[in-house]
Structures are given as C-alpha cells and as structure tokens.
PDB file of C-alpha atoms in Angstrom:
ATOM      1  CA  MET A   1       0.054   0.054   0.093  1.00 67.00           C
ATOM      2  CA  THR A   2       1.072   3.630  -0.881  1.00 70.00           C
ATOM      3  CA  PRO A   3       2.238   5.133   2.257  1.00 78.00           C
ATOM      4  CA  SER A   4       0.203   8.132   3.341  1.00 90.00           C
ATOM      5  CA  THR A   5       1.828  11.812   3.504  1.00 97.00           C
ATOM      6  CA  PHE A   6       0.602  14.807   5.168  1.00 98.00           C
ATOM      7  CA  ASP A   7       1.346  17.834   6.964  1.00 98.00           C
ATOM      8  CA  ILE A   8       0.825  18.538  10.493  1.00 98.00           C
ATOM      9  CA  ALA A   9       1.413  22.205  11.459  1.00 97.00           C
ATOM     10  CA  ASP A  10       4.075  22.422   8.274  1.00 95.00           C
ATOM     11  CA  ILE A  11       5.831  19.536   9.123  1.00 98.00           C
ATOM     12  CA  PRO A  12       5.764  17.006   6.625  1.00 98.00           C
ATOM     13  CA  VAL A  13       4.812  13.364   7.739  1.00 98.00           C
ATOM     14  CA  GLY A  14       4.997   9.911   6.332  1.00 97.00           C
ATOM     15  CA  GLY A  15       6.698   8.296   3.108  1.00 95.00           C
ATOM     16  CA  SER A  16      10.596   9.559   2.986  1.00 94.00           C
ATOM     17  CA  ASN A  17      10.538  12.392   5.020  1.00 97.00           C
ATOM     18  CA  PRO A  18      12.773  12.732   8.219  1.00 97.00           C
ATOM     19  CA  PHE A  19      11.171  11.434  11.473  1.00 98.00           C
ATOM     20  CA  PHE A  20       9.750  14.253  13.748  1.00 98.00           C
ATOM     21  CA  ALA A  21       9.328  13.993  17.349  1.00 98.00           C
ATOM     22  CA  ILE A  22       6.502  14.365  19.836  1.00 98.00           C
ATOM     23  CA  ILE A  23       7.767  15.764  22.955  1.00 98.00           C
ATOM     24  CA  GLY A  24       6.267  17.305  26.122  1.00 98.00           C
ATOM     25  CA  PRO A  25       5.433  16.339  29.834  1.00 97.00           C
ATOM     26  CA  CYS A  26       3.214  13.572  30.429  1.00 95.00           C
ATOM     27  CA  GLN A  27       0.743  16.160  32.136  1.00 95.00           C
ATOM     28  CA  ILE A  28      -0.235  19.596  31.995  1.00 97.00           C
ATOM     29  CA  GLU A  29       1.031  21.409  35.340  1.00 97.00           C
ATOM     30  CA  SER A  30       0.269  25.014  34.438  1.00 97.00           C
ATOM     31  CA  LEU A  31       0.893  27.481  32.198  1.00 98.00           C
ATOM     32  CA  ASP A  32       4.205  28.856  33.702  1.00 98.00           C
ATOM     33  CA  HIS A  33       5.555  24.968  33.515  1.00 98.00           C
ATOM     34  CA  ALA A  34       4.133  24.340  30.173  1.00 98.00           C
ATOM     35  CA  LEU A  35       5.683  27.762  28.566  1.00 98.00           C
ATOM     36  CA  TYR A  36       8.970  26.854  30.182  1.00 98.00           C
ATOM     37  CA  THR A  37       9.232  23.238  28.867  1.00 98.00           C
ATOM     38  CA  ALA A  38       8.105  24.045  25.482  1.00 98.00           C
ATOM     39  CA  GLU A  39      10.569  26.620  25.431  1.00 98.00           C
ATOM     40  CA  HIS A  40      13.474  24.096  26.152  1.00 98.00           C
ATOM     41  CA  ILE A  41      12.218  21.397  23.689  1.00 98.00           C
ATOM     42  CA  ALA A  42      12.029  24.220  20.980  1.00 98.00           C
ATOM     43  CA  LYS A  43      15.613  25.068  21.325  1.00 98.00           C
ATOM     44  CA  ILE A  44      16.801  21.428  21.670  1.00 98.00           C
ATOM     45  CA  SER A  45      14.908  20.278  18.807  1.00 98.00           C
ATOM     46  CA  GLU A  46      16.049  23.132  16.488  1.00 98.00           C
ATOM     47  CA  ARG A  47      19.807  22.505  17.745  1.00 98.00           C
ATOM     48  CA  ALA A  48      19.040  18.861  16.968  1.00 98.00           C
ATOM     49  CA  GLY A  49      17.677  19.444  13.539  1.00 98.00           C
ATOM     50  CA  VAL A  50      14.643  17.507  14.756  1.00 98.00           C
ATOM     51  CA  PRO A  51      11.200  19.170  14.052  1.00 98.00           C
ATOM     52  CA  PHE A  52       8.536  18.896  16.985  1.00 98.00           C
ATOM     53  CA  ILE A  53       5.162  18.697  18.214  1.00 98.00           C
ATOM     54  CA  TYR A  54       4.680  19.990  21.506  1.00 98.00           C
ATOM     55  CA  LYS A  55       2.378  17.144  23.655  1.00 98.00           C
ATOM     56  CA  SER A  56       0.664  17.346  26.853  1.00 98.00           C
ATOM     57  CA  SER A  57      -2.192  16.028  28.996  1.00 96.00           C
ATOM     58  CA  PHE A  58      -5.166  18.367  30.034  1.00 96.00           C
ATOM     59  CA  ASP A  59      -6.608  14.847  31.786  1.00 87.00           C
ATOM     60  CA  LYS A  60      -5.035  11.610  32.430  1.00 70.00           C
ATOM     61  CA  ALA A  61      -8.393   9.523  32.855  1.00 69.00           C
ATOM     62  CA  ASN A  62      -6.663   6.246  33.119  1.00 67.00           C
ATOM     63  CA  ARG A  63      -4.410   6.892  36.293  1.00 52.00           C
ATOM     64  CA  SER A  64      -3.679   3.903  38.387  1.00 59.00           C
ATOM     65  CA  SER A  65      -5.936   5.310  41.355  1.00 56.00           C
ATOM     66  CA  TYR A  66      -8.474   7.408  41.435  1.00 62.00           C
ATOM     67  CA  LYS A  67      -6.330   9.630  44.134  1.00 58.00           C
ATOM     68  CA  THR A  68      -3.501  10.504  41.771  1.00 62.00           C
ATOM     69  CA  ALA A  69      -3.529  13.879  39.967  1.00 66.00           C
ATOM     70  CA  ARG A  70      -5.500  13.794  36.673  1.00 76.00           C
ATOM     71  CA  GLY A  71      -4.494  17.462  35.329  1.00 81.00           C
ATOM     72  CA  VAL A  72      -5.929  20.809  34.980  1.00 92.00           C
ATOM     73  CA  GLY A  73      -9.147  19.986  32.801  1.00 93.00           C
ATOM     74  CA  LEU A  74     -10.484  20.676  29.233  1.00 96.00           C
ATOM     75  CA  GLU A  75     -11.003  24.459  29.723  1.00 97.00           C
ATOM     76  CA  GLU A  76      -7.444  25.264  31.283  1.00 97.00           C
ATOM     77  CA  GLY A  77      -5.782  22.991  29.646  1.00 97.00           C
ATOM     78  CA  LEU A  78      -6.953  23.939  26.340  1.00 98.00           C
ATOM     79  CA  ARG A  79      -6.118  27.872  27.245  1.00 98.00           C
ATOM     80  CA  ILE A  80      -2.481  26.725  28.079  1.00 98.00           C
ATOM     81  CA  LEU A  81      -1.892  24.767  25.062  1.00 98.00           C
ATOM     82  CA  GLU A  82      -3.502  27.503  22.669  1.00 98.00           C
ATOM     83  CA  THR A  83      -0.923  29.859  24.418  1.00 98.00           C
ATOM     84  CA  VAL A  84       2.102  27.205  24.024  1.00 98.00           C
ATOM     85  CA  GLY A  85       1.382  27.134  20.615  1.00 98.00           C
ATOM     86  CA  LYS A  86       1.013  30.919  19.724  1.00 98.00           C
ATOM     87  CA  THR A  87       4.149  31.440  21.667  1.00 98.00           C
ATOM     88  CA  PHE A  88       6.310  29.045  19.857  1.00 98.00           C
ATOM     89  CA  ASN A  89       4.484  28.792  16.664  1.00 97.00           C
ATOM     90  CA  CYS A  90       4.893  24.726  17.149  1.00 98.00           C
ATOM     91  CA  GLY A  91       2.103  21.965  16.555  1.00 98.00           C
ATOM     92  CA  LEU A  92       0.196  20.908  19.515  1.00 98.00           C
ATOM     93  CA  LEU A  93      -1.040  17.246  20.580  1.00 98.00           C
ATOM     94  CA  THR A  94      -3.161  16.240  23.581  1.00 98.00           C
ATOM     95  CA  ASP A  95      -5.233  13.130  24.430  1.00 97.00           C
ATOM     96  CA  VAL A  96      -9.094  12.812  24.045  1.00 98.00           C
ATOM     97  CA  HIS A  97     -10.938  10.255  26.138  1.00 96.00           C
ATOM     98  CA  ASP A  98     -14.489  10.876  25.190  1.00 96.00           C
ATOM     99  CA  ALA A  99     -16.393  11.593  21.814  1.00 98.00           C
ATOM    100  CA  THR A 100     -17.627  14.974  23.280  1.00 97.00           C
ATOM    101  CA  GLN A 101     -14.535  16.081  23.739  1.00 97.00           C
ATOM    102  CA  CYS A 102     -13.248  15.879  19.990  1.00 98.00           C
ATOM    103  CA  ALA A 103     -14.690  18.953  18.540  1.00 98.00           C
ATOM    104  CA  ALA A 104     -13.736  21.475  21.168  1.00 98.00           C
ATOM    105  CA  VAL A 105      -9.948  20.112  21.267  1.00 98.00           C
ATOM    106  CA  ALA A 106      -9.426  20.105  17.753  1.00 98.00           C
ATOM    107  CA  GLU A 107     -10.257  23.716  17.598  1.00 98.00           C
ATOM    108  CA  VAL A 108      -7.038  24.109  19.423  1.00 98.00           C
ATOM    109  CA  VAL A 109      -4.645  21.403  18.864  1.00 98.00           C
ATOM    110  CA  ASP A 110      -3.009  19.866  15.618  1.00 98.00           C
ATOM    111  CA  VAL A 111      -3.138  16.194  16.960  1.00 98.00           C
ATOM    112  CA  LEU A 112      -5.979  14.366  18.776  1.00 98.00           C
ATOM    113  CA  GLN A 113      -4.812  11.315  20.172  1.00 98.00           C
ATOM    114  CA  ILE A 114      -6.247   8.247  20.943  1.00 98.00           C
ATOM    115  CA  PRO A 115      -5.107   6.633  24.418  1.00 97.00           C
ATOM    116  CA  ALA A 116      -4.315   2.794  23.778  1.00 96.00           C
ATOM    117  CA  PHE A 117      -6.679   1.337  26.140  1.00 95.00           C
ATOM    118  CA  LEU A 118      -9.522   3.384  23.852  1.00 97.00           C
ATOM    119  CA  CYS A 119      -7.935   2.562  20.849  1.00 98.00           C
ATOM    120  CA  ARG A 120     -11.045   0.235  19.928  1.00 97.00           C
ATOM    121  CA  GLN A 121     -13.740   2.631  20.846  1.00 98.00           C
ATOM    122  CA  THR A 122     -15.585   3.486  17.941  1.00 98.00           C
ATOM    123  CA  ASP A 123     -17.849   6.434  18.762  1.00 98.00           C
ATOM    124  CA  LEU A 124     -14.339   8.258  20.002  1.00 98.00           C
ATOM    125  CA  LEU A 125     -12.612   7.211  16.850  1.00 98.00           C
ATOM    126  CA  LEU A 126     -15.657   8.661  14.515  1.00 98.00           C
ATOM    127  CA  ALA A 127     -15.855  11.346  16.522  1.00 98.00           C
ATOM    128  CA  ALA A 128     -12.100  12.401  16.327  1.00 98.00           C
ATOM    129  CA  GLY A 129     -11.812  11.504  12.634  1.00 98.00           C
ATOM    130  CA  ASN A 130     -14.927  13.456  11.753  1.00 98.00           C
ATOM    131  CA  THR A 131     -12.904  16.759  13.015  1.00 98.00           C
ATOM    132  CA  GLY A 132     -10.417  16.788  10.359  1.00 98.00           C
ATOM    133  CA  ALA A 133      -7.570  16.854  12.644  1.00 98.00           C
ATOM    134  CA  ALA A 134      -4.480  14.554  12.691  1.00 98.00           C
ATOM    135  CA  ILE A 135      -4.939  11.527  14.773  1.00 98.00           C
ATOM    136  CA  ASN A 136      -2.066   9.713  16.594  1.00 98.00           C
ATOM    137  CA  VAL A 137      -3.962   6.295  17.718  1.00 98.00           C
ATOM    138  CA  LYS A 138      -1.762   4.045  20.136  1.00 98.00           C
ATOM    139  CA  LYS A 139      -1.940   0.486  20.120  1.00 98.00           C
ATOM    140  CA  GLY A 140      -3.681  -1.422  22.457  1.00 96.00           C
ATOM    141  CA  GLN A 141      -1.371  -3.180  24.746  1.00 95.00           C
ATOM    142  CA  PHE A 142      -3.408  -6.157  24.010  1.00 95.00           C
ATOM    143  CA  LEU A 143      -3.704  -5.827  20.348  1.00 97.00           C
ATOM    144  CA  ALA A 144      -1.553  -7.487  17.699  1.00 97.00           C
ATOM    145  CA  PRO A 145      -0.057  -4.866  15.180  1.00 98.00           C
ATOM    146  CA  TRP A 146      -1.996  -6.386  12.476  1.00 98.00           C
ATOM    147  CA  ASP A 147      -5.169  -5.703  14.653  1.00 97.00           C
ATOM    148  CA  MET A 148      -4.581  -1.791  14.078  1.00 98.00           C
ATOM    149  CA  GLY A 149      -5.648  -2.209  10.368  1.00 98.00           C
ATOM    150  CA  ASN A 150      -9.304  -2.103  11.979  1.00 98.00           C
ATOM    151  CA  VAL A 151      -8.467   0.790  13.966  1.00 98.00           C
ATOM    152  CA  ALA A 152      -7.436   2.922  11.057  1.00 98.00           C
ATOM    153  CA  GLU A 153     -10.218   1.840   8.910  1.00 98.00           C
ATOM    154  CA  LYS A 154     -12.651   3.200  11.590  1.00 98.00           C
ATOM    155  CA  LEU A 155     -10.911   6.594  11.347  1.00 98.00           C
ATOM    156  CA  LYS A 156     -10.543   6.540   7.626  1.00 98.00           C
ATOM    157  CA  SER A 157     -14.129   5.859   6.826  1.00 98.00           C
ATOM    158  CA  THR A 158     -15.002   9.374   7.986  1.00 98.00           C
ATOM    159  CA  GLY A 159     -13.003  10.598   5.310  1.00 98.00           C
ATOM    160  CA  ASN A 160      -9.939  11.787   7.206  1.00 98.00           C
ATOM    161  CA  LYS A 161      -6.779  10.108   6.143  1.00 97.00           C
ATOM    162  CA  ARG A 162      -4.326  11.999   8.195  1.00 98.00           C
ATOM    163  CA  VAL A 163      -3.865   8.700  10.399  1.00 98.00           C
ATOM    164  CA  MET A 164      -0.879   8.122  12.301  1.00 98.00           C
ATOM    165  CA  LEU A 165      -0.573   4.314  14.334  1.00 98.00           C
ATOM    166  CA  CYS A 166       1.487   4.571  17.469  1.00 98.00           C
ATOM    167  CA  ASP A 167       3.120   1.502  19.170  1.00 98.00           C
ATOM    168  CA  ARG A 168       3.745   1.818  23.008  1.00 96.00           C
ATOM    169  CA  GLY A 169       4.597  -1.563  24.008  1.00 95.00           C
ATOM    170  CA  THR A 170       2.669  -4.625  24.261  1.00 95.00           C
ATOM    171  CA  SER A 171       1.724  -6.465  27.643  1.00 94.00           C
ATOM    172  CA  PHE A 172       3.938  -9.547  28.652  1.00 93.00           C
ATOM    173  CA  GLY A 173       2.859 -10.746  31.866  1.00 87.00           C
ATOM    174  CA  TYR A 174       1.952  -8.500  35.170  1.00 89.00           C
ATOM    175  CA  ASN A 175       3.171  -4.953  35.268  1.00 88.00           C
ATOM    176  CA  THR A 176       5.300  -5.140  32.074  1.00 91.00           C
ATOM    177  CA  LEU A 177       5.551  -4.214  28.481  1.00 94.00           C
ATOM    178  CA  VAL A 178       7.600  -5.747  25.852  1.00 95.00           C
ATOM    179  CA  SER A 179       8.534  -3.875  22.474  1.00 96.00           C
ATOM    180  CA  ASP A 180       8.094  -6.063  19.280  1.00 97.00           C
ATOM    181  CA  PHE A 181       9.992  -3.983  16.570  1.00 97.00           C
ATOM    182  CA  ARG A 182       8.295  -6.509  14.074  1.00 97.00           C
ATOM    183  CA  GLY A 183       5.086  -4.330  14.739  1.00 97.00           C
ATOM    184  CA  LEU A 184       6.234  -1.146  13.065  1.00 98.00           C
ATOM    185  CA  PRO A 185       6.714  -2.487   9.581  1.00 97.00           C
ATOM    186  CA  ILE A 186       3.511  -4.647   9.984  1.00 98.00           C
ATOM    187  CA  MET A 187       1.494  -1.124  11.022  1.00 98.00           C
ATOM    188  CA  ALA A 188       3.238   0.763   8.246  1.00 97.00           C
ATOM    189  CA  GLU A 189       1.653  -2.002   5.456  1.00 97.00           C
ATOM    190  CA  THR A 190      -1.751  -0.024   6.660  1.00 97.00           C
ATOM    191  CA  GLY A 191      -0.323   2.676   4.724  1.00 97.00           C
ATOM    192  CA  CYS A 192      -0.296   5.326   7.704  1.00 98.00           C
ATOM    193  CA  PRO A 193       2.579   6.668   8.900  1.00 98.00           C
ATOM    194  CA  VAL A 194       3.965   5.020  12.275  1.00 98.00           C
ATOM    195  CA  VAL A 195       5.187   6.463  15.325  1.00 98.00           C
ATOM    196  CA  PHE A 196       7.129   4.924  18.350  1.00 98.00           C
ATOM    197  CA  ASP A 197       6.412   5.966  21.832  1.00 98.00           C
ATOM    198  CA  ALA A 198       9.614   5.330  23.664  1.00 97.00           C
ATOM    199  CA  THR A 199       8.554   6.209  26.984  1.00 96.00           C
ATOM    200  CA  HIS A 200       5.559   4.382  27.918  1.00 95.00           C
ATOM    201  CA  SER A 201       7.270   1.459  25.945  1.00 95.00           C
ATOM    202  CA  VAL A 202       9.287   1.111  29.167  1.00 94.00           C
ATOM    203  CA  GLN A 203       6.347   1.848  31.385  1.00 91.00           C
ATOM    204  CA  GLN A 204       5.286  -0.831  34.079  1.00 85.00           C
ATOM    205  CA  PRO A 205       1.616  -0.132  34.438  1.00 78.00           C
ATOM    206  CA  GLY A 206       0.535  -0.047  38.222  1.00 69.00           C
ATOM    207  CA  GLY A 207       4.007  -1.233  38.904  1.00 59.00           C
ATOM    208  CA  GLN A 208       4.029   1.167  42.151  1.00 65.00           C
ATOM    209  CA  GLY A 209       0.782   0.079  43.466  1.00 60.00           C
ATOM    210  CA  THR A 210      -1.611   3.618  42.873  1.00 56.00           C
ATOM    211  CA  THR A 211       0.893   4.466  40.208  1.00 63.00           C
ATOM    212  CA  SER A 212       2.548   3.129  37.186  1.00 66.00           C
ATOM    213  CA  GLY A 213       6.749   2.365  37.242  1.00 72.00           C
ATOM    214  CA  GLY A 214       8.944   2.722  34.466  1.00 78.00           C
ATOM    215  CA  GLU A 215      12.573   2.077  33.431  1.00 90.00           C
ATOM    216  CA  ARG A 216      13.589   5.359  31.726  1.00 92.00           C
ATOM    217  CA  ARG A 217      17.444   4.001  31.561  1.00 95.00           C
ATOM    218  CA  PHE A 218      16.128   2.145  28.285  1.00 96.00           C
ATOM    219  CA  VAL A 219      14.396   4.889  26.468  1.00 97.00           C
ATOM    220  CA  PRO A 220      17.495   5.328  24.432  1.00 97.00           C
ATOM    221  CA  ALA A 221      17.908   1.773  23.495  1.00 97.00           C
ATOM    222  CA  LEU A 222      14.568   1.502  22.500  1.00 97.00           C
ATOM    223  CA  ALA A 223      14.387   4.767  20.685  1.00 98.00           C
ATOM    224  CA  ARG A 224      17.421   4.059  18.607  1.00 98.00           C
ATOM    225  CA  ALA A 225      16.094   0.590  17.348  1.00 98.00           C
ATOM    226  CA  ALA A 226      13.220   2.013  16.355  1.00 98.00           C
ATOM    227  CA  VAL A 227      14.823   4.690  14.169  1.00 98.00           C
ATOM    228  CA  ALA A 228      16.849   1.909  12.954  1.00 98.00           C
ATOM    229  CA  VAL A 229      13.990   0.063  11.780  1.00 97.00           C
ATOM    230  CA  GLY A 230      12.728   2.973  10.041  1.00 96.00           C
ATOM    231  CA  ILE A 231       9.866   5.054  11.655  1.00 97.00           C
ATOM    232  CA  ASN A 232       7.975   8.764  10.604  1.00 98.00           C
ATOM    233  CA  GLY A 233       7.494   9.895  14.261  1.00 98.00           C
ATOM    234  CA  LEU A 234       9.203   9.553  17.668  1.00 98.00           C
ATOM    235  CA  PHE A 235       7.312  10.265  20.978  1.00 98.00           C
ATOM    236  CA  ILE A 236       9.205  11.210  24.054  1.00 98.00           C
ATOM    237  CA  GLU A 237       7.883  12.592  27.338  1.00 97.00           C
ATOM    238  CA  ALA A 238      10.022  14.592  28.761  1.00 97.00           C
ATOM    239  CA  HIS A 239      10.511  16.705  32.322  1.00 98.00           C
ATOM    240  CA  GLU A 240      12.889  18.882  33.786  1.00 98.00           C
ATOM    241  CA  ASP A 241      12.544  16.763  37.137  1.00 97.00           C
ATOM    242  CA  PRO A 242      11.021  13.549  36.369  1.00 95.00           C
ATOM    243  CA  ASP A 243      10.978  12.213  39.914  1.00 93.00           C
ATOM    244  CA  ASN A 244       9.013  14.887  41.006  1.00 94.00           C
ATOM    245  CA  ALA A 245       6.572  14.650  38.293  1.00 93.00           C
ATOM    246  CA  PRO A 246       2.943  14.195  39.039  1.00 92.00           C
ATOM    247  CA  SER A 247       2.391  11.205  36.647  1.00 87.00           C
ATOM    248  CA  ASP A 248       4.722   9.157  34.647  1.00 84.00           C
ATOM    249  CA  GLY A 249       7.734  10.108  36.242  1.00 87.00           C
ATOM    250  CA  PRO A 250       9.620   6.957  35.975  1.00 89.00           C
ATOM    251  CA  ASN A 251       9.659   6.605  32.237  1.00 93.00           C
ATOM    252  CA  MET A 252      10.071  10.392  31.196  1.00 94.00           C
ATOM    253  CA  VAL A 253      13.341  11.832  29.608  1.00 96.00           C
ATOM    254  CA  PRO A 254      15.021  14.440  31.562  1.00 97.00           C
ATOM    255  CA  LEU A 255      15.231  17.684  29.462  1.00 98.00           C
ATOM    256  CA  SER A 256      18.902  17.715  30.317  1.00 98.00           C
ATOM    257  CA  GLU A 257      19.090  14.469  28.407  1.00 98.00           C
ATOM    258  CA  LEU A 258      16.962  15.200  25.323  1.00 98.00           C
ATOM    259  CA  GLU A 259      19.552  16.853  23.031  1.00 98.00           C
ATOM    260  CA  GLU A 260      21.827  14.016  23.053  1.00 98.00           C
ATOM    261  CA  LEU A 261      19.540  11.616  22.598  1.00 98.00           C
ATOM    262  CA  LEU A 262      18.030  13.539  19.465  1.00 98.00           C
ATOM    263  CA  LYS A 263      21.128  14.087  18.026  1.00 98.00           C
ATOM    264  CA  THR A 264      22.104  10.543  18.059  1.00 98.00           C
ATOM    265  CA  LEU A 265      18.973   9.300  16.734  1.00 98.00           C
ATOM    266  CA  VAL A 266      19.352  11.899  13.648  1.00 98.00           C
ATOM    267  CA  ARG A 267      22.875  10.280  13.125  1.00 98.00           C
ATOM    268  CA  ILE A 268      21.350   6.737  13.108  1.00 98.00           C
ATOM    269  CA  GLN A 269      18.583   7.806  10.696  1.00 98.00           C
ATOM    270  CA  ASP A 270      21.089   9.327   8.328  1.00 97.00           C
ATOM    271  CA  ALA A 271      23.071   6.176   8.298  1.00 97.00           C
ATOM    272  CA  VAL A 272      20.564   3.794   7.770  1.00 93.00           C
ATOM    273  CA  LYS A 273      19.494   6.094   4.810  1.00 83.00           C
TER     274      LYS A 273
END
C-alpha cells in the first residue's frame, strides 16, 4: 500500500520524510511550566535538527488510582496549549478520552491522540476522525500490530486520511511491557505513518501500586532501535525533574538528556538512509 503523506503544522509527515518528534511532559501542570518546557524543547529540537510537536495532557483519565493527580481539566488545558502554540509557533497534541471532547479540542490542537486503552472505542474514533484533525492512535497493549488495520479503517471511514499509528509496547505478564519491533513495519503496511512511543514502552503499568513504574534508562536503546527500523515519528515524554512529576515520572526523559538523544537518533537515521 502506498504510504500516506500529509503535513502537521508545516511538518511533512510520512513517506520518506525525516522523522519528527512528539515531545512534552505527561501532564499539563500550569501555564508557567508548559511555557518553560516548550521553550527548552523548542531550542533543543532546533539544535538537533528534529521538528517537534508539543505534547501534554489536560486530563489523565486512566490513572492507576483515583487519588492521583489527573490534570488541569479541558478548559484550562486548552487555554494553556493555545498559549504554547502561539508563543512558540509549534504544533500541538493532546489526548481525548471521550467523543464529546473531540470537536472542542480540535479547535486548538493539531493532533488528537487516542490512548491505547481506548483504541477500539468506535464512537471516540469516529468523533475524532470527523474533526479533520490529524489523529495519533496508540496501539492497545492487548492488540496485535495487524489488528490496528481495523482501527485505521474506522478512522478513515470518516474521510479523514491523516491517521498515524503508534506503538507503545505490548503486555508481557503482569506490570510489564515488551516492544516487538516487527510490529512497526507491520503497522506501516496499512499505509499510515508509524510513530514509536519510546517512553511509555518502558512503563510498568500499575507497577507501584497506585501509580505506574518505569525504567527510563532503556528509553534511548528502544528509540535507537525504532529509528533504525524506520519510523515516521517518535513520541518522547520529557520533564525537567521527572522524579517529582505528577505522573509517569519513572519513564520520562530528563530535559537535560534530550538533546544528546535526539542528535544520536538523527545520526542513526542518516546512516540507515
């Protein structure tokens, strides 16, 4: 199947285009924090030569425990993301968890992200597709890579062809994920650009009881492997102080280590090509 190509906020995506990066903290914490992280990511990405889309979530609706922080909410989250986008002239991505959120979110961000646990929710997929925004849908940890063909077809049935498929690891026993790199070219057979989520792939879901654990030391290794296989986009959650972040700290990359990682990945991409 001929691979799809399209633009997201002036970034060419898919086909033989260089990989782009989706980068940002797991959760929106405040306007000041979003501007701080976006400024650093913008500078790092420019120096590394990797176009980026800023990512952060206004609501983490699938937290392990109801007692843990979920985020700032839809209205405040969209206000913050809009400010970030205008300040740094960058593309924006955030998660949607319910069909009723899609239209409002698509007025502000460039990419609607479908969380892995919700990748088969037909009403959510159709509502997201109908906005016309680009869609990044994460492969459920419980799905085979070839099952994502059905997910892509649901989205494309709306007439929206701007669909990306994202791998974030596959369930491998309790509280553990494994990355099967065969899945990347298999998902590419759908014709959709493929994204690899290097940070959630090292997550240990529910591994700390009321929160998820993770092993961020493996993020660079998985990211290098994914770029060597050949991907269109790379998803990396990053934070200036991951150990004190409100969510997903154990698998986020410190901002201080991001530039070296991106530059290494560009060298691998150049060598493969």
